[in-house]
């Protein structure tokens, strides 16, 4: 395991882990100053391309966005989501993960699932590819986005899966929309950091989609807290530009040759 990953794991029980998504260089370079982990999430499918699910996101899309993000990430761990249907078996996963890593120079990949993907995770880790897991709501296969862990049977499966992923060697895992006491139990049970999104304050760290946090992507999910309204600021700036152009106040001599 490389030192960047070991240092990341050591944050468990020491300091909260800060994680956000980025899909391009400029946002990545701002959030990198404050994050431990920058995720190129396949949420870009819905956030940037208005896809109805992340299922349509392709490997090439993930690679192109990640190449841009890489230019902005200097200190954080950079993790790239493996998109839907790119890790259906160990051979496919290995070939695609190697492609992501060689083209984007990211530090690790993330994939969704529990018991079903354990052999795939083991094959990747055997080939020295650091893997982040993802349990709870799994957008690549979800039929609904209801939180997980209400029913006892479902709780047992998610807890079991978290242990299986840990045994397989993941360095961390996202818990998406997992009931609070279950997220707490998983976080206490496993030795690698849990990163929650809609999974309570008990996780070792938190992740949000940056576009949701800054008010650029208008979604109404319970787990989103909007920290700014960047849409309003962009709108005001564009309006000022428009007025200046209409009144011939821009460009001035200063902006001309
Ligand atoms: O795709 C994504 O952005 C994610 C986060 C929401 C964890 O997987």
Coordinates of N, CA, C and O in Angstrom, one line a residue, residues 136-137 146-159 176-183 186:
X136 N -24.6 0.6 0.7 CA -25.9 1.3 1.0 C -26.6 1.5 -0.3 O -26.8 0.6 -1.1
X137 N -27.1 2.7 -0.6 CA -27.7 3.0 -1.9 C -26.6 2.9 -3.0 O -25.5 3.5 -2.9
X146 N -34.3 4.9 -1.7 CA -34.7 4.9 -0.3 C -33.5 4.6 0.5 O -32.7 3.7 0.1
X147 N -33.4 5.1 1.7 CA -32.3 4.8 2.6 C -32.2 3.4 3.0 O -33.3 2.7 2.9
X148 N -31.1 2.8 3.3 CA -30.9 1.4 3.5 C -30.7 1.2 5.0 O -30.0 2.0 5.7
X149 N -31.2 0.0 5.5 CA -30.9 -0.4 6.9 C -32.0 -0.3 7.8 O -31.9 -0.3 9.0
X150 N -33.3 -0.1 7.3 CA -34.4 -0.1 8.1 C -34.8 -1.5 8.6 O -35.1 -1.7 9.8
X151 N -34.8 -2.4 7.7 CA -35.1 -3.8 8.0 C -33.9 -4.6 8.5 O -32.8 -4.4 8.1
X152 N -34.2 -5.5 9.5 CA -33.1 -6.2 10.1 C -32.3 -7.0 9.1 O -31.1 -7.0 9.1
X153 N -33.0 -7.7 8.2 CA -32.3 -8.5 7.2 C -31.4 -7.7 6.3 O -30.2 -8.1 6.1
X154 N -31.9 -6.5 5.9 CA -31.0 -5.6 5.1 C -29.8 -5.1 5.9 O -28.7 -5.0 5.4
X155 N -30.0 -4.8 7.2 CA -28.9 -4.3 8.1 C -27.8 -5.4 8.1 O -26.6 -5.1 8.0
X156 N -28.3 -6.6 8.3 CA -27.3 -7.7 8.4 C -26.5 -7.9 7.1 O -25.3 -8.1 7.2
X157 N -27.1 -7.7 6.0 CA -26.4 -7.8 4.7 C -25.4 -6.7 4.6 O -24.2 -6.9 4.2
X158 N -25.8 -5.5 4.9 CA -24.9 -4.4 4.7 C -23.7 -4.5 5.7 O -22.5 -4.2 5.3
X159 N -24.0 -4.9 6.9 CA -22.9 -5.1 7.9 C -21.9 -6.2 7.5 O -20.7 -6.0 7.5
X176 N -23.6 5.2 1.5 CA -24.6 6.1 0.9 C -26.0 5.8 1.5 O -26.5 4.7 1.3
X177 N -26.6 6.8 2.1 CA -28.0 6.7 2.6 C -28.1 5.5 3.4 O -29.0 4.6 3.2
X178 N -27.3 5.3 4.4 CA -27.4 4.2 5.4 C -27.9 4.7 6.7 O -27.5 5.8 7.2
X179 N -28.8 4.0 7.3 CA -29.5 4.4 8.5 C -28.4 4.7 9.6 O -27.4 4.0 9.7
X180 N -28.6 5.7 10.4 CA -27.6 6.3 11.3 C -27.0 5.2 12.2 O -25.7 5.1 12.3
X181 N -27.8 4.4 12.9 CA -27.2 3.5 13.9 C -26.4 2.4 13.2 O -25.4 1.8 13.7
X182 N -26.8 2.0 12.0 CA -26.1 1.0 11.2 C -24.7 1.6 10.8 O -23.7 0.9 10.9
X183 N -24.8 2.8 10.3 CA -23.5 3.5 9.9 C -22.6 3.6 11.1 O -21.3 3.4 10.9
X186 N -21.1 0.0 11.7 CA -20.1 -0.3 10.7 C -18.8 0.5 11.0 O -17.7 -0.1 11.0

